[in-house]
Coordinates of C-alpha atoms in Angstrom, one line a residue:
M29 CA 18.4 -5.8 -20.0
M30 CA 16.4 -4.5 -16.8
I31 CA 14.6 -6.8 -14.4
Y32 CA 12.3 -4.7 -12.5
L33 CA 11.4 -5.8 -8.9
D34 CA 9.9 -2.7 -7.4
N35 CA 6.6 -3.0 -8.1
S36 CA 5.2 -2.1 -4.7
A37 CA 6.7 1.4 -5.6
T38 CA 5.0 1.6 -8.8
T39 CA 4.3 -0.8 -12.0
I40 CA 4.4 -0.4 -15.7
P41 CA 1.3 0.8 -17.0
D42 CA -0.8 -1.8 -18.6
A43 CA -1.2 -1.4 -22.5
E44 CA -5.0 -1.6 -22.4
V45 CA -5.2 0.8 -19.5
L46 CA -3.3 3.6 -21.5
E47 CA -5.4 2.7 -24.4
T48 CA -8.5 3.5 -22.4
F49 CA -6.8 6.6 -20.9
T50 CA -5.7 8.0 -24.6
R51 CA -9.0 7.4 -26.0
A52 CA -10.7 9.1 -23.3
N53 CA -8.6 12.0 -23.3
L54 CA -9.2 12.4 -27.1
E55 CA -13.0 11.8 -27.0
Y56 CA -14.1 12.8 -23.6
Y57 CA -11.7 15.8 -22.7
A58 CA -14.4 18.1 -21.7
N59 CA -15.1 19.2 -18.3
P60 CA -17.9 16.6 -16.8
A61 CA -19.3 19.4 -14.6
S62 CA -20.0 21.6 -17.8
L63 CA -23.5 21.7 -19.1
H64 CA -23.0 21.2 -22.6
Q65 CA -23.4 18.1 -24.7
A66 CA -19.6 17.3 -24.5
G67 CA -19.5 17.6 -20.7
N68 CA -22.6 15.7 -20.5
Q69 CA -20.7 12.8 -22.2
A70 CA -17.8 13.1 -20.1
E71 CA -19.8 13.1 -17.0
R72 CA -21.4 9.6 -18.2
L73 CA -18.2 8.3 -18.6
L74 CA -17.0 9.5 -15.1
E75 CA -20.3 7.7 -13.5
S76 CA -19.9 4.7 -15.3
A77 CA -16.4 4.3 -13.9
R78 CA -17.4 5.2 -10.4
K79 CA -19.9 2.6 -10.7
Q80 CA -17.8 -0.1 -11.9
I81 CA -15.2 0.4 -9.3
A82 CA -17.8 0.0 -6.7
A83 CA -19.4 -2.9 -8.0
L84 CA -16.0 -4.5 -8.7
A85 CA -15.3 -3.8 -5.1
G86 CA -18.5 -5.7 -3.9
D87 CA -20.3 -2.7 -3.1
S88 CA -22.8 -1.4 -5.8
E89 CA -24.0 1.4 -3.6
G90 CA -20.8 2.3 -2.2
T91 CA -19.5 5.8 -2.7
V92 CA -16.3 6.4 -4.9
I93 CA -14.3 9.6 -4.3
F94 CA -11.9 9.9 -7.1
T95 CA -8.5 11.5 -5.7
S96 CA -4.7 12.1 -7.0
G97 CA -3.7 8.8 -5.4
G98 CA -3.5 6.8 -2.4
T99 CA -1.9 9.7 -0.3
E100 CA -4.5 12.2 -0.8
A101 CA -7.4 9.4 -0.2
N102 CA -5.6 8.6 3.0
N103 CA -5.5 12.2 3.8
L104 CA -9.0 12.5 3.1
A105 CA -10.1 9.5 5.4
I106 CA -7.8 10.4 8.4
I107 CA -8.8 14.2 8.5
G108 CA -12.1 14.2 7.1
Y109 CA -13.4 11.5 9.2
A110 CA -11.8 13.2 12.2
R111 CA -13.1 16.6 11.8
S112 CA -16.7 15.3 10.8
L113 CA -17.2 13.0 13.7
K114 CA -15.5 15.3 16.1
H115 CA -19.0 15.8 17.9
R116 CA -18.7 12.3 19.1
G117 CA -15.2 12.1 20.4
N118 CA -11.4 13.2 19.4
H119 CA -9.8 9.6 19.8
I120 CA -8.2 8.1 17.0
I121 CA -6.3 4.8 16.7
T122 CA -3.8 3.6 14.1
T123 CA -0.7 1.4 13.9
E124 CA 3.0 2.0 14.0
I125 CA 3.9 0.8 10.6
E126 CA 1.1 3.0 8.5
H127 CA 2.2 4.6 5.4
D128 CA 3.5 8.2 6.1
S129 CA 0.0 9.6 4.4
V130 CA -1.8 8.2 7.5
R131 CA 0.7 8.6 10.1
N132 CA 1.6 12.3 9.4
A133 CA -2.3 12.9 8.9
C134 CA -2.6 11.5 12.4
L135 CA 0.3 13.5 13.8
H136 CA -1.4 16.9 12.5
L137 CA -4.4 15.9 13.9
E138 CA -2.9 16.1 17.3
T139 CA -2.1 19.8 16.9
E140 CA -6.0 20.2 16.4
G141 CA -6.3 18.6 19.5
F142 CA -7.1 15.0 18.4
E143 CA -5.5 12.3 20.7
I144 CA -3.9 9.5 18.9
D145 CA -3.0 6.0 20.0
F146 CA -0.6 3.7 18.0
L147 CA -0.9 0.0 18.1
S148 CA 2.5 -1.6 18.3
V149 CA 3.3 -4.5 16.1
N150 CA 5.3 -7.9 16.7
E151 CA 8.5 -8.7 14.8
A152 CA 6.4 -10.1 11.9
G153 CA 4.9 -6.4 11.8
E154 CA 1.4 -7.7 13.1
V155 CA -1.0 -5.6 15.4
S156 CA -2.5 -7.3 18.3
P157 CA -6.7 -7.5 18.0
E158 CA -6.4 -7.7 22.0
E159 CA -4.3 -4.2 22.2
L160 CA -6.8 -2.6 20.2
R161 CA -9.7 -3.8 22.8
Q162 CA -7.6 -2.4 25.6
K163 CA -7.1 1.3 23.5
I164 CA -10.5 1.5 22.0
R165 CA -13.2 3.7 24.1
K166 CA -16.4 5.2 23.5
E167 CA -14.6 8.1 22.5
T168 CA -12.9 6.6 19.5
I169 CA -14.4 7.9 16.3
L170 CA -11.9 6.4 13.7
V171 CA -9.6 3.4 13.6
S172 CA -7.3 2.9 10.6
V173 CA -5.2 -0.2 10.2
M174 CA -3.5 -0.9 6.7
H175 CA -4.5 -4.0 4.9
V176 CA -1.0 -5.2 3.7
N177 CA 2.3 -3.1 5.0
N178 CA 4.0 -1.2 2.1
E179 CA 7.6 -2.3 3.2
I180 CA 7.5 -5.9 4.6
G181 CA 3.9 -7.3 3.2
T182 CA 2.6 -7.8 6.9
V183 CA -1.1 -8.8 6.4
Q184 CA -3.1 -7.3 9.3
P185 CA -6.0 -9.4 11.0
I186 CA -8.5 -7.0 9.7
E187 CA -11.3 -9.5 10.4
A188 CA -10.4 -9.8 14.1
C189 CA -9.8 -5.9 14.3
S190 CA -13.1 -5.2 12.7
K191 CA -15.2 -7.4 15.3
V192 CA -13.4 -5.3 18.3
V193 CA -14.2 -1.9 16.5
R194 CA -17.9 -2.8 16.1
D195 CA -18.4 -4.6 19.6
H196 CA -16.6 -1.9 21.4
S197 CA -17.0 1.5 19.5
R198 CA -19.0 3.4 16.9
A199 CA -15.9 4.4 15.0
I200 CA -15.5 4.2 11.5
F201 CA -13.0 1.5 10.4
H202 CA -10.8 2.9 7.3
S203 CA -7.9 0.4 6.1
D204 CA -5.4 1.5 3.4
C205 CA -5.6 -1.1 0.7
V206 CA -3.1 0.2 -1.7
Q207 CA -0.8 -2.7 -1.3
S208 CA -3.5 -5.6 -1.2
L209 CA -5.6 -4.6 -4.3
G210 CA -5.3 -7.5 -6.8
K211 CA -3.1 -9.5 -4.8
I212 CA -5.4 -10.8 -1.7
S213 CA -9.3 -10.2 -1.5
L214 CA -10.1 -6.7 0.1
P215 CA -11.7 -6.7 3.6
Y216 CA -14.7 -4.0 2.2
P217 CA -17.1 -4.2 2.4
E218 CA -17.7 -6.9 4.9
W219 CA -15.0 -5.8 7.5
V220 CA -14.3 -2.1 7.2
D221 CA -16.1 0.9 6.3
A222 CA -13.8 2.7 3.9
V223 CA -10.6 1.8 1.8
T224 CA -8.0 3.6 0.2
L225 CA -6.7 2.3 -3.6
S226 CA -4.4 3.6 -6.0
A227 CA -3.8 2.9 -9.5
H228 CA -0.3 2.9 -10.2
K229 CA 0.2 0.0 -7.8
I230 CA -1.9 -2.5 -10.1
H231 CA -0.3 -1.3 -13.6
G232 CA -2.5 1.8 -13.8
L233 CA -1.7 5.3 -14.1
K234 CA 0.0 7.6 -11.5
G235 CA -2.4 10.6 -10.5
T236 CA -5.4 8.4 -10.1
G237 CA -6.7 6.8 -7.0
C238 CA -9.8 6.9 -4.6
L239 CA -11.5 6.8 -1.3
L240 CA -14.2 4.0 -1.6
T241 CA -16.9 4.3 1.5
K242 CA -20.2 2.6 2.3
K243 CA -23.0 4.7 1.6
F244 CA -23.9 7.5 4.4
K245 CA -20.2 6.9 5.5
E246 CA -18.5 9.5 3.7
P247 CA -15.9 11.9 5.5
E248 CA -16.0 15.6 5.4
A249 CA -14.3 17.6 2.6
I250 CA -11.0 18.9 3.2
S251 CA -10.3 20.9 0.0
F252 CA -12.5 23.5 -1.1
G253 CA -13.4 25.0 -4.5
G254 CA -16.3 24.0 -6.8
G255 CA -17.9 21.3 -4.8
Q256 CA -16.8 18.5 -7.6
E257 CA -17.2 14.7 -6.3
H258 CA -20.4 15.6 -4.8
G259 CA -18.5 17.9 -2.6
Y260 CA -16.0 15.6 -1.1
R261 CA -13.3 16.7 -3.2
S262 CA -13.2 19.9 -5.0
G263 CA -11.2 20.3 -8.5
T264 CA -11.7 19.5 -12.1
V265 CA -12.1 15.8 -12.2
N266 CA -9.6 13.7 -14.1
T267 CA -12.4 11.6 -16.1
P268 CA -9.8 9.9 -18.4
G269 CA -7.8 8.7 -15.3
A270 CA -11.0 7.5 -13.7
A271 CA -11.8 5.4 -16.7
S272 CA -8.4 4.0 -16.8
F273 CA -8.4 3.1 -13.0
A274 CA -11.7 1.4 -13.5
K275 CA -10.0 -0.5 -16.3
A276 CA -6.8 -1.4 -14.3
I277 CA -9.2 -2.8 -11.6
R278 CA -11.1 -4.9 -13.6
K279 CA -7.8 -6.5 -15.4
V280 CA -5.9 -6.9 -12.3
L281 CA -8.9 -8.7 -10.6
E282 CA -9.6 -10.7 -13.6
G283 CA -6.1 -11.8 -14.4
N284 CA -3.4 -11.5 -12.0
D285 CA -1.6 -14.5 -11.0
V286 CA -0.3 -14.5 -7.6
T287 CA 0.5 -18.1 -7.5
K288 CA 3.8 -17.1 -9.1
Y289 CA 4.7 -14.7 -6.3
Q290 CA 3.9 -17.4 -4.0
R291 CA 6.3 -19.7 -5.8
W292 CA 9.1 -16.8 -6.1
N293 CA 8.4 -15.9 -2.4
R294 CA 9.0 -19.6 -1.0
R295 CA 11.9 -19.9 -3.5
L296 CA 13.7 -17.1 -1.9
R297 CA 12.8 -17.8 1.2
K298 CA 14.0 -21.2 1.3
M299 CA 17.6 -20.1 -0.3
M300 CA 18.0 -17.7 2.8
E301 CA 16.4 -18.8 5.9
S302 CA 19.7 -20.5 7.0
E303 CA 21.9 -17.5 6.0
K304 CA 23.3 -15.8 8.8
L305 CA 24.0 -12.6 7.1
V306 CA 20.3 -12.2 6.0
R307 CA 17.3 -11.4 8.4
I308 CA 14.1 -12.1 6.2
C309 CA 11.7 -9.2 7.4
S310 CA 8.5 -10.5 5.7
P311 CA 6.5 -12.7 7.5
A312 CA 5.9 -16.3 5.6
E313 CA 2.2 -15.3 6.1
G314 CA 2.7 -12.1 4.4
S315 CA 1.2 -10.9 1.1
P316 CA 3.4 -13.0 -1.6
H317 CA 4.3 -10.0 -3.5
I318 CA 6.4 -8.3 -1.2
F319 CA 9.6 -10.1 0.0
T320 CA 11.9 -7.8 2.0
I321 CA 15.6 -8.9 3.8
A322 CA 18.1 -7.3 5.6
F323 CA 22.0 -7.8 4.9
K324 CA 24.1 -7.4 8.2
G325 CA 26.8 -5.0 8.5
I326 CA 26.0 -3.2 5.2
T327 CA 23.7 -0.5 3.9
G328 CA 20.9 -1.1 1.6
E329 CA 22.2 1.5 -0.4
V330 CA 25.3 -0.5 -1.1
A331 CA 23.0 -3.7 -2.1
V332 CA 20.6 -1.7 -4.1
N333 CA 23.7 -0.4 -6.1
Y334 CA 25.3 -3.8 -6.6
F335 CA 21.9 -5.3 -7.9
Q336 CA 21.6 -2.3 -10.1
Q337 CA 25.0 -2.5 -11.9
R338 CA 23.5 -6.2 -12.8
G339 CA 20.5 -4.9 -14.3
I340 CA 18.1 -5.6 -11.3
M341 CA 16.0 -2.7 -9.8
V342 CA 15.0 -3.3 -6.0
S343 CA 14.2 -0.4 -3.4
T344 CA 15.8 0.2 0.1
S345 CA 12.3 0.0 2.0
S346 CA 9.2 2.1 0.6
A347 CA 10.1 4.3 -2.3
C348 CA 8.7 7.2 -0.3
S349 CA 11.5 7.2 2.2
S350 CA 14.3 5.2 0.5
K351 CA 16.2 8.4 -0.2
A352 CA 16.0 9.8 3.2
N353 CA 19.1 7.9 4.4
K354 CA 17.4 6.7 7.6
V355 CA 15.9 3.7 9.3
S356 CA 12.5 3.6 8.6
H357 CA 9.7 3.7 11.2
V358 CA 8.4 0.2 10.0
I359 CA 12.0 -1.5 10.6
Q360 CA 12.2 0.4 14.0
A361 CA 8.8 -0.9 15.1
I362 CA 9.2 -4.7 14.3
H363 CA 12.6 -4.3 16.3
L364 CA 15.0 -5.7 13.7
P365 CA 18.4 -6.0 15.5
D366 CA 20.9 -3.3 15.0
D367 CA 23.5 -4.8 12.9
Y368 CA 20.7 -5.6 10.2
R369 CA 18.7 -2.2 10.1
K370 CA 20.2 -0.4 7.7
G371 CA 20.8 -3.2 5.2
V372 CA 17.3 -3.7 4.2
I373 CA 16.2 -4.1 0.6
R374 CA 12.6 -4.6 -0.7
I375 CA 12.0 -7.1 -3.7
S376 CA 8.4 -6.8 -5.0
F377 CA 7.1 -8.8 -7.8
G378 CA 4.4 -7.8 -10.8
K379 CA 2.7 -9.2 -13.3
K380 CA 5.4 -8.6 -16.0
N381 CA 7.9 -10.5 -14.3
I382 CA 8.6 -14.2 -15.4
D383 CA 10.6 -17.3 -13.6
D384 CA 13.9 -16.8 -15.3
E385 CA 14.0 -13.3 -13.8
I386 CA 13.8 -14.6 -10.4
E387 CA 16.5 -17.1 -11.2
I388 CA 18.6 -14.5 -12.0
L389 CA 18.1 -12.6 -8.9
A390 CA 18.7 -15.6 -7.0
Q391 CA 22.3 -16.0 -8.5
V392 CA 23.1 -12.2 -7.9
I393 CA 21.9 -12.5 -4.3
Q394 CA 24.0 -15.5 -3.9
E395 CA 27.3 -13.6 -5.5
F396 CA 26.4 -10.7 -3.4
L397 CA 26.7 -12.6 -0.1
K398 CA 30.2 -14.0 -1.4
T399 CA 31.2 -10.6 -2.0
I400 CA 30.1 -9.6 1.6
K401 CA 31.9 -12.6 3.2
K402 CA 35.0 -11.9 1.4
G403 CA 35.0 -8.5 2.4
M404 CA 34.5 -9.5 6.1
K405 CA 37.5 -11.9 5.8
Q406 CA 39.8 -9.2 4.5
H407 CA 38.6 -7.1 7.2
D408 CA 39.4 -9.6 10.1
M409 CA 42.7 -10.3 8.4
E410 CA 43.8 -6.5 8.6

């Protein structure tokens, strides 16, 4: 039996979402840009999915630009807005703990002459709206602050940051909401101008995502070709993927029981809060589906292998950097003590998990701690 607790990396596809994808592939496989009847039918399905996603996000007038996932959507937001607003300024603000698809896009823009400011975070991974106020200026054209951090689950003060952005600039305010969709309420459209969403984090399919923006606040295209997606993202559109993405969003918004995540988070937190060999990295006020801890004096890989041998799948930090064998930029930014930095594991819950699995996890964690302590005593005696 496998207990899968790496749902922030990806989730198992929902059966109904798969059914929608399969049916759309069989019945609407034509290119939606084609002029014939089959193309028109595919186009109608595509536009229906677009309208559904915008409406589910609370902005029926919003623009949905389908992408291959969160990384492409973040790239489009950061680079596309920067280039389209260059006539107004060259200053961009983001945070030290963004996903690499935002962080590296910003670093790339530095080579094009843009000036990037990174907001620092406290030990809980939170940015300070006051620091944002100090750094924002009239040349600021884009502010990007992720909603929920993918490695430790911190929920950023988006509402407070939005007030700063609106009071002190004309900047576009973008938020990477890949980890928050379906777990906590989106800050769109009330507090931000654009959000990045991804399907495979909510029991949808890999290869589908979107950038959702307010009307008339779309970015400049960063890829070129046939002008699909109203010119914002060229390439034959994945109509079945779009239809299944809309289904996945509807299902996660209607039926995701986050109270069980809260209960499991509290259960594990209480068990480990007095344990000296463990540091809890995830803030108590963070998104409940992510619970990240760090073991003292061992590496995360050792912990992951220990759990794996007992049928439990967790990750060392983010799935994108877990094989890089280095301390992530998020862990560095929250200033985790040196003894714990390499011992980070992330436990992330999904809708398929059940109470019994978390009890087994708790038992295995206790066994692992006993093993660590036994190893330390033997080392002291040598």
